[in-house]
Structures are given as structure tokens and as C-alpha cells.
């Protein structure tokens, strides 16, 4: 299944959150490249080449093989790998101590390489607000040349960040022959299908190219080639090691054998067999080329899948056991103590201290100015590189939504260390079409279905202006457009021009009985000026003008039509650090708004309204507690029907119908607890919610005795189509409801 491809990629990412790094020694003349690395006391030993195959999580076994080779004092002169093997080979070739590799492996976040997006709390504030309209990321590029698609399901932002961190102190080495152990990463040219042995350039990018599963990750451009996973063309690159001068090959094959006919009886089996077919035949051809003096190590990995990362300890031991089974043949490659100490010292001398950053360069392919990017980098010239801070800065730049990749290199230019920031514009941008699906049914009297389309033009000018337009068809349709212009490179201050037309059904109840149903049309335009405070909050001041038409659809009222003009000054502040809108684990959301409607600026009514909402989430292991409290009150004069507050619907007094209660003032409290299961790709949860609240003609009339409450049991899952929630709610003997919703997050139902 697709998960197998993803699993192979995660391993390659996961092995490399280590912090030991290598640089070449200038004493190359003492370590000949094509004969031996070390001068032996008696006769030259053969040049030993280690070849490591790809295989997803099973590549952990390579670490066990290396442990035995070091225990037996067998030095490696050449190391070549594919996919997961290329990654293990790369960090070992550059001089990373093996115990450091193993330790970092044990503390690895296995899923990080599969996450393109930075954590939500690190996204730009504007991108966070987009989440409230769209519970999925079904996005296409749109331009003059038509529709454009992503090159991969995952762009590899987090994976490349991990690899860049891993290889930071080898970044100044362009030629892989300058590593303590000569190294090659094998990838496949997606155009020709031929194997390409990468021998120079950015080491992180070479590893990334070798593990780019087609369809999962986009190809990597390298010297005129579009490179994808090397397993397609050469999963056990024995021939590459021979071309480099290896006289004895130690080959480690962790690839999967072909399945038996009885096992190819499901979609999973078919996909796994296709994966095996892509690699097995070229592996067998390479094995056939081995000579009697070469050694083939094939760990017994029966029952281990390419995604079994949690079995890391077992896999290391499986690799070590397989190597020990060849101890007799390996023993002839052992060197004496003096030679072994020299070999280890050679590798150890390549650990160098962090050097200060002498200059920062921006490599930017987008329409925004270089300063738009550099202003968000906190690293100071003349100071040592702060990797963690830089990674946070790059995550936030990537979180702006303009770039396909935002990465960094440390390169040597003369006697200077240059920090190079690479910002690659999305190949399917800069204009995007996004889709959203919303469905809700309470199995009684209310079914809602809608489709939302969002067209976003980004990076319109060098300050990063955007023009967003949205349209919803179906229940409660709307049309909305906004031009957003940052006034500084840091996007601290901004100007907003916005227009919206929306339709809403509004129910008026009294003592639990519906008196009337209104159709309300609201058209307005806003001009706003505001400030963003980092990626956590926004303060905005707006002037709004417009018109409201309300028509009586059902029931009897004193009038069957209401026409009002809008003219208001609005101030609102929003603080948002929630980590997720459907399955939040931590964070806070707070919104405060003051609205002043004035006849002097075009309104039909004079009134003031104050509103406040506070919510948050807190987790303990797999249990999460969320809460929300809100209050809204007209503090001066009276508001019209178009400005009423509503309650009712799922998690909003769930036992009652959506918008069943409407009035000038309201207060509401919700407490929820749920337990999360499964994951990380399709997690689900089971939980309980308690809601209490009501609407009032005047908030001064509010009392606990006058509150309505509701109890809800629910289950939900975050699926590729968006969040799906099933719930059963009870308010009283006359008010219960069963819900199914699609495409609605917990924090967008409020």
C-alpha cells in the first residue's frame, strides 16, 4: 500500500537526526584512495567496499552490521548505498561515530520526515485563519497554462531539514572523495531509468535524492538529471563500488524477496509485490556479479516490514547476527591494532567545531523580495550557527505558504563560512485553487451540504501581497474576496480590503417552539488596518458598510421584511496557538471584539456590541481536555435581527437544532474530553462533551437556572476527505439528536 512507500521514506529521514559531523583531513597523501587507506607494516591489504541496499525501516539492520565490522576491526575504504542504505553510508562516511548513530536512532521521531507542514502553532497567523474555512488541503495550482499538480504528495521540507542538520559540518565538502571514507549515493534518473551515482554536492540533497519514492516525494534535480529513489535501478550497487576501486565487496542485502502467489491476494499484497519487483531483479543481477572473495550478508528479516520502526533494537541485532554468521570469512579482513587506531583517529579528526557565520545569502526563486525572507532569519553574522533557532525560522517561512522548500547550506567561499538560505517557490504556484466539502445531518429536520472553492493569488508583489476569493455553494452560501497588503517586509502591519455576500437561515424560538424562520442576506465591504504579533495573534481595526435584507419564510411576525443599512467601526483581537483544529492537544484560542454601529457613518441603528471567546486544549498522554467559554452582549441600545447571536447544533448545545436559539445576547460554556487512538496517518478519537448556555434579550437576565444544557457522546477520525464525526446528543426528553458531519473541525463548529 501507499503506506509502504511512505514508511521507506520515514526511515531515511529518521535515521538522521544526529549531531556528530565530519570534515576531511588534509593528510590525504597518507591515505591513498585506490589502494589502501593505511600503510600496513607488512603487505597492503585489499581495498574494501561496503555496499548497503535500501529497504525502509529494515535499513536499521545496517547499523548492526557496522557494529560487528568495528568490533572485528575491519576498516572500510569505500561505502556505497541506496535509499536507506545511502543515508546510513553517508553519515558513516563523513565520520559520525557509530555509537552516536545508534543513540540518535533510538530517540528518533519517526514520523517527522512525513510531515511537510510545520506545527500549526508555527504557521504564519494568516495561514492559521485559512484553516477555519478548510478542513482539508485539497489544493491545485492554477495559472495561464492551466491546472498544475504537485510533483509529490510530500514535498520533503521536514526531511531535508533533518538531513541538513545531520550533515551540517560536512557541508563545506563538495567532493565525496574527500570524506574519510569515499562515498556514493545511488539514485535513479526518472527520465531514463538509469542509475546515477552522486559523487559531489550537498550531502543532504544527495541522500534526499536517493530516497525520493516516486509519487511520494518530488524528484531532485542534479546535474541535468531528475532523480528519484535508487532502488528502482540499482538497489544493491556492487558495480559502483567496483568502479571506485573496491577489491573486496561486503554487500548487505535487506531488500524483500518476491511474495508467493498465495500472498498476492489483496491490494496491499499487490502493491508490495510491485515494490519488490522494482528492486528484486536488479538486486539479483548485482549479487550474480559477486566473486568468491566477496561477502554477501543477508539478515534474516522475515516478518519485518518496511514500516516497523518500533522494532529498531531487534533490527540492529538482526544485522549484527547476520554479520557474525560470516565472522570466519570477515576475519581475513581484520587489521592490527595500530592500523585500527589510525583508522579511528582519521575519522575522529574530522569532527570540527562550529564556525561563526561570516555572511548570509538568500537564493530566492519567488516574486517576493529577498528581504521578505532575510527579515525573518534571526541568525546574526559573526555568531556561531544556532541550528534549532534557524530551523524554527525556516519552518515559519515555509509556513507562509509560498514555498515548496526552504532549506539551508553552509558553504565555504574563500575564508568565509556562508549561510545560504534556499527558498524555492512552489512549482505549482503562485496561484492556487483549494476545495472544501462540508456535510451535516442530524437525522431529523436539518441536512446541510456545501462545497467551498477558494482562489488564492500569492506573492503579488515584493512585500507578499495576496488576493483571496472564496465561494460556497449549497447550505448557507457566500461569496467573499479580500486583498491583503503587508506594509512591511516582516508583514507586521497590513492593509485589508474585503467584500462579502452571504445567506443565512435564522430561526426564532420561544419556550422551545419555533415561531418563525427568516432568510437573511448580508452584503458588506470592509477596509481594515492591522498588526500581526509574530505568528500568534492579530489586532485589526475595520470600517464596515453594507446592507441587510431579511425575509420571513415561515411563521407570523409583525413584519415580513426587514431592510437595514450597515455602518460600523470594529476592533478585534485574535490569539491562536492551537496545534490542531480537529484533534487539538495543546494551545489556546482567544477572540475579543468590539463593534460600534453608528447612524453617522451609514447605519440604520446605533448600538454597541462586545464579544469574548476563550478556549484551549490540554493533553495527558492520549487523553485531551478542551474547554470553551463565550459571551456576547449588546451594551448600548438594541441590535437588529441580522446581528443576533445563535446557539444550537453539534457541540453548540448539541441536543438542539442548528441555530435553534437566536437573540441579542448569549453566554455559553463547553467542556470536552476525548481519547485518541491509532495514528499517525488516520487517527481517531472517542469522547464526551457537556455544553451549557442560552440566548437572552439582555445579558443581565442570565442566570444558571435559565441555562440549557446538552450531553454528547462522539467519535471522529481525520480522514483524507476531512474530519468525520458521529455523535449522539441528549438535552431533554423532547430534544435529542444524532449527527454525522464531514469536513468540520471541532474548533470551527463553535
Short mmCIF file of N, CA, C and O in Angstrom, two decimals, residues 485-570:
data_model
loop_
_atom_site.label_atom_id
_atom_site.label_comp_id
_atom_site.label_asym_id
_atom_site.label_seq_id
_atom_site.Cartn_x
_atom_site.Cartn_y
_atom_site.Cartn_z
N UNK A 485 -2.54 43.44 1.90
CA UNK A 485 -1.27 44.06 1.55
C UNK A 485 -0.42 44.30 2.80
O UNK A 485 -0.71 45.19 3.61
N UNK A 486 0.65 43.50 3.00
CA UNK A 486 1.59 43.84 4.08
C UNK A 486 2.23 45.20 3.81
O UNK A 486 2.50 45.56 2.65
N UNK A 487 2.50 45.92 4.87
CA UNK A 487 3.10 47.24 4.74
C UNK A 487 4.58 47.24 5.09
O UNK A 487 5.25 48.25 4.93
N UNK A 488 5.07 46.09 5.57
CA UNK A 488 6.49 45.94 5.89
C UNK A 488 6.95 44.57 5.38
O UNK A 488 6.14 43.68 5.14
N UNK A 489 8.27 44.40 5.23
CA UNK A 489 8.80 43.11 4.80
C UNK A 489 8.50 42.02 5.82
O UNK A 489 8.33 40.85 5.47
N UNK A 490 8.43 42.40 7.08
CA UNK A 490 8.15 41.42 8.12
C UNK A 490 6.67 41.11 8.24
O UNK A 490 6.26 40.28 9.04
N UNK A 491 5.82 41.78 7.44
CA UNK A 491 4.36 41.63 7.48
C UNK A 491 3.79 42.01 8.84
O UNK A 491 2.72 41.52 9.23
N UNK A 492 4.47 42.89 9.56
CA UNK A 492 3.98 43.30 10.87
C UNK A 492 2.69 44.09 10.76
O UNK A 492 1.70 43.82 11.44
N UNK A 493 2.68 45.08 9.87
CA UNK A 493 1.49 45.90 9.64
C UNK A 493 0.91 45.56 8.28
O UNK A 493 1.63 45.19 7.35
N UNK A 494 -0.40 45.70 8.16
CA UNK A 494 -1.05 45.33 6.91
C UNK A 494 -2.30 46.19 6.67
O UNK A 494 -2.87 46.77 7.58
N UNK A 495 -2.71 46.22 5.40
CA UNK A 495 -3.95 46.86 4.97
C UNK A 495 -4.82 45.79 4.33
O UNK A 495 -4.34 44.95 3.57
N UNK A 496 -6.11 45.81 4.61
CA UNK A 496 -7.02 44.80 4.09
C UNK A 496 -8.24 45.47 3.47
O UNK A 496 -8.84 46.38 4.07
N UNK A 497 -8.61 45.03 2.27
CA UNK A 497 -9.83 45.44 1.60
C UNK A 497 -10.66 44.19 1.37
O UNK A 497 -10.20 43.24 0.73
N UNK A 498 -11.91 44.19 1.86
CA UNK A 498 -12.68 42.95 1.87
C UNK A 498 -14.12 43.21 1.49
O UNK A 498 -14.71 44.23 1.86
N UNK A 499 -14.71 42.28 0.73
CA UNK A 499 -16.12 42.33 0.40
C UNK A 499 -16.74 40.96 0.57
O UNK A 499 -16.09 39.94 0.32
N UNK A 500 -18.03 40.90 1.01
CA UNK A 500 -18.66 39.62 1.26
C UNK A 500 -20.17 39.72 1.07
O UNK A 500 -20.80 40.72 1.40
N UNK A 501 -20.74 38.66 0.48
CA UNK A 501 -22.19 38.49 0.43
C UNK A 501 -22.49 37.09 0.95
O UNK A 501 -21.89 36.10 0.49
N UNK A 502 -23.43 36.98 1.90
CA UNK A 502 -23.74 35.67 2.47
C UNK A 502 -25.23 35.56 2.76
O UNK A 502 -25.92 36.56 3.00
N UNK A 503 -25.72 34.31 2.73
CA UNK A 503 -27.09 33.99 3.05
C UNK A 503 -27.11 33.11 4.29
O UNK A 503 -26.27 32.22 4.43
N UNK A 504 -28.09 33.34 5.16
CA UNK A 504 -28.19 32.57 6.39
C UNK A 504 -29.64 32.36 6.76
O UNK A 504 -30.48 33.28 6.60
N UNK A 505 -29.96 31.16 7.22
CA UNK A 505 -31.29 30.88 7.76
C UNK A 505 -31.26 31.15 9.25
O UNK A 505 -30.37 30.67 9.96
N UNK A 506 -32.25 31.91 9.73
CA UNK A 506 -32.29 32.27 11.15
C UNK A 506 -33.63 31.87 11.72
O UNK A 506 -34.69 32.25 11.20
N UNK A 507 -33.62 31.07 12.79
CA UNK A 507 -34.83 30.59 13.44
C UNK A 507 -35.08 31.38 14.72
O UNK A 507 -34.15 31.63 15.49
N UNK A 508 -36.35 31.73 14.96
CA UNK A 508 -36.73 32.42 16.19
C UNK A 508 -37.63 31.48 16.99
O UNK A 508 -38.67 31.02 16.50
N UNK A 509 -37.20 31.15 18.21
CA UNK A 509 -37.92 30.23 19.08
C UNK A 509 -38.43 30.97 20.32
O UNK A 509 -37.85 31.97 20.76
N UNK A 510 -39.48 30.42 20.89
CA UNK A 510 -39.98 30.90 22.18
C UNK A 510 -40.49 29.71 22.95
O UNK A 510 -41.35 28.96 22.46
N UNK A 511 -39.93 29.50 24.16
CA UNK A 511 -40.31 28.37 25.01
C UNK A 511 -40.17 27.02 24.29
O UNK A 511 -40.99 26.12 24.44
N UNK A 512 -39.11 26.91 23.47
CA UNK A 512 -38.84 25.66 22.78
C UNK A 512 -39.60 25.46 21.49
O UNK A 512 -39.43 24.44 20.82
N UNK A 513 -40.45 26.41 21.10
CA UNK A 513 -41.24 26.27 19.88
C UNK A 513 -40.80 27.32 18.86
O UNK A 513 -40.60 28.50 19.19
N UNK A 514 -40.66 26.85 17.62
CA UNK A 514 -40.25 27.76 16.56
C UNK A 514 -41.40 28.69 16.20
O UNK A 514 -42.48 28.23 15.81
N UNK A 515 -41.15 30.00 16.29
CA UNK A 515 -42.16 30.98 15.93
C UNK A 515 -42.05 31.39 14.47
O UNK A 515 -43.06 31.61 13.80
N UNK A 516 -40.79 31.47 14.00
CA UNK A 516 -40.61 31.94 12.62
C UNK A 516 -39.24 31.55 12.12
O UNK A 516 -38.33 31.23 12.90
N UNK A 517 -39.13 31.57 10.81
CA UNK A 517 -37.86 31.28 10.15
C UNK A 517 -37.60 32.37 9.12
O UNK A 517 -38.46 32.66 8.28
N UNK A 518 -36.43 32.97 9.19
CA UNK A 518 -36.08 34.09 8.33
C UNK A 518 -34.92 33.70 7.41
O UNK A 518 -34.05 32.90 7.77
N UNK A 519 -34.94 34.27 6.24
CA UNK A 519 -33.81 34.19 5.32
C UNK A 519 -33.12 35.55 5.32
O UNK A 519 -33.74 36.56 4.96
N UNK A 520 -31.86 35.56 5.73
CA UNK A 520 -31.14 36.81 5.91
C UNK A 520 -30.01 36.91 4.89
O UNK A 520 -29.16 36.01 4.81
N UNK A 521 -30.02 37.98 4.10
CA UNK A 521 -28.94 38.25 3.15
C UNK A 521 -28.13 39.44 3.65
O UNK A 521 -28.70 40.49 3.97
N UNK A 522 -26.83 39.26 3.71
CA UNK A 522 -25.94 40.29 4.25
C UNK A 522 -24.85 40.58 3.23
O UNK A 522 -24.10 39.67 2.85
N UNK A 523 -24.77 41.81 2.77
CA UNK A 523 -23.71 42.23 1.85
C UNK A 523 -22.96 43.39 2.49
O UNK A 523 -23.59 44.37 2.93
N UNK A 524 -21.63 43.27 2.58
CA UNK A 524 -20.87 44.35 3.21
C UNK A 524 -19.46 44.43 2.63
O UNK A 524 -18.96 43.48 2.03
N UNK A 525 -18.84 45.58 2.84
CA UNK A 525 -17.45 45.80 2.44
C UNK A 525 -16.71 46.37 3.64
O UNK A 525 -17.27 47.15 4.42
N UNK A 526 -15.45 45.95 3.79
CA UNK A 526 -14.63 46.38 4.92
C UNK A 526 -13.31 46.94 4.41
O UNK A 526 -12.74 46.43 3.45
N UNK A 527 -12.83 47.96 5.10
CA UNK A 527 -11.44 48.39 4.94
C UNK A 527 -10.80 48.30 6.32
O UNK A 527 -11.37 48.79 7.31
N UNK A 528 -9.67 47.60 6.40
CA UNK A 528 -9.07 47.36 7.70
C UNK A 528 -7.59 47.67 7.73
O UNK A 528 -6.89 47.57 6.72
N UNK A 529 -7.13 48.02 8.89
CA UNK A 529 -5.71 48.24 9.14
C UNK A 529 -5.36 47.46 10.39
O UNK A 529 -6.09 47.50 11.39
N UNK A 530 -4.24 46.73 10.34
CA UNK A 530 -3.94 45.90 11.49
C UNK A 530 -2.48 45.61 11.68
O UNK A 530 -1.62 46.07 10.91
N UNK A 531 -2.22 44.81 12.71
CA UNK A 531 -0.86 44.40 13.01
C UNK A 531 -0.88 42.95 13.46
O UNK A 531 -1.74 42.53 14.24
N UNK A 532 0.08 42.19 12.94
CA UNK A 532 0.30 40.82 13.41
C UNK A 532 1.43 40.83 14.43
O UNK A 532 2.44 41.51 14.24
N UNK A 533 1.25 40.07 15.50
CA UNK A 533 2.27 39.93 16.54
C UNK A 533 2.87 38.54 16.40
O UNK A 533 2.36 37.57 16.95
N UNK A 534 3.94 38.46 15.61
CA UNK A 534 4.53 37.17 15.33
C UNK A 534 3.53 36.28 14.60
O UNK A 534 2.75 36.73 13.77
N UNK A 535 3.52 35.01 14.95
CA UNK A 535 2.57 34.08 14.33
C UNK A 535 1.48 33.67 15.30
O UNK A 535 0.77 32.69 15.07
N UNK A 536 1.34 34.43 16.39
CA UNK A 536 0.37 34.03 17.41
C UNK A 536 -0.89 34.87 17.44
O UNK A 536 -1.95 34.36 17.82
N UNK A 537 -0.84 36.13 17.03
CA UNK A 537 -2.01 36.98 17.24
C UNK A 537 -2.08 38.11 16.22
O UNK A 537 -1.10 38.44 15.55
N UNK A 538 -3.27 38.70 16.16
CA UNK A 538 -3.52 39.80 15.23
C UNK A 538 -4.48 40.79 15.87
O UNK A 538 -5.46 40.42 16.51
N UNK A 539 -4.19 42.07 15.69
CA UNK A 539 -5.08 43.16 16.10
C UNK A 539 -5.51 43.88 14.84
O UNK A 539 -4.67 44.28 14.02
N UNK A 540 -6.84 44.05 14.66
CA UNK A 540 -7.34 44.66 13.42
C UNK A 540 -8.43 45.68 13.74
O UNK A 540 -9.31 45.42 14.57
N UNK A 541 -8.37 46.83 13.06
CA UNK A 541 -9.40 47.87 13.13
C UNK A 541 -10.02 48.01 11.75
O UNK A 541 -9.31 48.15 10.75
N UNK A 542 -11.38 47.97 11.70
CA UNK A 542 -12.05 47.98 10.41
C UNK A 542 -13.21 48.96 10.41
O UNK A 542 -13.81 49.25 11.46
N UNK A 543 -13.51 49.44 9.22
CA UNK A 543 -14.74 50.20 8.98
C UNK A 543 -15.57 49.40 8.00
O UNK A 543 -15.09 49.01 6.93
N UNK A 544 -16.84 49.15 8.35
CA UNK A 544 -17.69 48.29 7.55
C UNK A 544 -18.96 49.03 7.13
O UNK A 544 -19.61 49.69 7.95
N UNK A 545 -19.29 48.92 5.85
CA UNK A 545 -20.56 49.43 5.34
C UNK A 545 -21.25 48.31 4.57
O UNK A 545 -20.60 47.41 4.05
N UNK A 546 -22.59 48.38 4.49
CA UNK A 546 -23.28 47.33 3.76
C UNK A 546 -24.78 47.43 3.94
O UNK A 546 -25.33 48.45 4.39
N UNK A 547 -25.46 46.33 3.60
CA UNK A 547 -26.91 46.29 3.65
C UNK A 547 -27.36 44.89 4.01
O UNK A 547 -26.75 43.89 3.60
N UNK A 548 -28.45 44.80 4.79
CA UNK A 548 -29.04 43.53 5.20
C UNK A 548 -30.50 43.50 4.77
O UNK A 548 -31.25 44.45 5.03
N UNK A 549 -30.88 42.41 4.11
CA UNK A 549 -32.28 42.15 3.76
C UNK A 549 -32.70 40.87 4.43
O UNK A 549 -32.05 39.82 4.24
N UNK A 550 -33.78 40.92 5.19
CA UNK A 550 -34.30 39.72 5.86
C UNK A 550 -35.76 39.53 5.45
O UNK A 550 -36.56 40.46 5.53
N UNK A 551 -36.09 38.30 5.02
CA UNK A 551 -37.46 37.98 4.61
C UNK A 551 -37.99 36.84 5.45
O UNK A 551 -37.29 35.86 5.71
N UNK A 552 -39.24 36.98 5.86
CA UNK A 552 -39.90 35.95 6.65
C UNK A 552 -40.26 34.78 5.75
O UNK A 552 -40.97 34.93 4.76
N UNK A 553 -39.76 33.58 6.08
CA UNK A 553 -40.03 32.38 5.28
C UNK A 553 -41.18 31.57 5.87
O UNK A 553 -42.03 31.06 5.13
N UNK A 554 -41.19 31.40 7.19
CA UNK A 554 -42.20 30.59 7.86
C UNK A 554 -42.63 31.32 9.14
O UNK A 554 -41.78 31.88 9.85
N UNK A 555 -43.94 31.32 9.46
CA UNK A 555 -44.42 31.90 10.70
C UNK A 555 -45.08 33.25 10.49
O UNK A 555 -45.22 33.75 9.37
N UNK A 556 -45.48 33.82 11.61
CA UNK A 556 -46.13 35.12 11.57
C UNK A 556 -45.39 36.09 12.48
O UNK A 556 -45.07 35.77 13.62
N UNK A 557 -45.08 37.27 11.94
CA UNK A 557 -44.43 38.34 12.69
C UNK A 557 -45.12 39.65 12.36
O UNK A 557 -45.96 39.72 11.44
N UNK A 558 -44.78 40.69 13.08
CA UNK A 558 -45.38 41.99 12.81
C UNK A 558 -45.01 42.50 11.43
O UNK A 558 -45.76 43.25 10.82
N UNK A 559 -43.85 42.10 10.96
CA UNK A 559 -43.43 42.47 9.61
C UNK A 559 -42.83 41.24 8.94
O UNK A 559 -42.32 40.34 9.62
N UNK A 560 -42.94 41.18 7.63
CA UNK A 560 -42.38 40.03 6.91
C UNK A 560 -41.14 40.39 6.11
O UNK A 560 -40.62 39.57 5.36
N UNK A 561 -40.64 41.61 6.27
CA UNK A 561 -39.43 42.03 5.54
C UNK A 561 -38.71 43.10 6.33
O UNK A 561 -39.34 44.03 6.88
N UNK A 562 -37.40 42.96 6.43
CA UNK A 562 -36.57 43.93 7.15
C UNK A 562 -35.43 44.36 6.24
O UNK A 562 -34.73 43.52 5.68
N UNK A 563 -35.26 45.66 6.07
CA UNK A 563 -34.13 46.22 5.31
C UNK A 563 -33.36 47.16 6.24
O UNK A 563 -33.95 48.09 6.81
N UNK A 564 -32.07 46.89 6.40
CA UNK A 564 -31.24 47.74 7.26
C UNK A 564 -29.92 48.05 6.58
O UNK A 564 -29.38 47.21 5.83
N UNK A 565 -29.42 49.23 6.84
CA UNK A 565 -28.10 49.62 6.36
C UNK A 565 -27.07 49.38 7.46
O UNK A 565 -27.37 49.49 8.66
N UNK A 566 -25.86 49.02 7.04
CA UNK A 566 -24.77 48.77 7.98
C UNK A 566 -23.75 49.90 7.89
O UNK A 566 -23.42 50.37 6.81
N UNK A 567 -23.25 50.28 9.05
CA UNK A 567 -22.16 51.24 9.13
C UNK A 567 -21.52 51.11 10.50
O UNK A 567 -22.12 51.55 11.49
N UNK A 568 -20.37 50.49 10.58
CA UNK A 568 -19.81 50.14 11.89
C UNK A 568 -18.31 50.32 11.90
O UNK A 568 -17.62 50.14 10.88
N UNK A 569 -17.82 50.63 13.11
CA UNK A 569 -16.40 50.54 13.40
C UNK A 569 -16.19 49.26 14.23
O UNK A 569 -16.93 49.02 15.20
N UNK A 570 -15.20 48.47 13.85
CA UNK A 570 -14.98 47.19 14.51
C UNK A 570 -13.52 47.08 14.91
O UNK A 570 -12.62 47.35 14.10
#
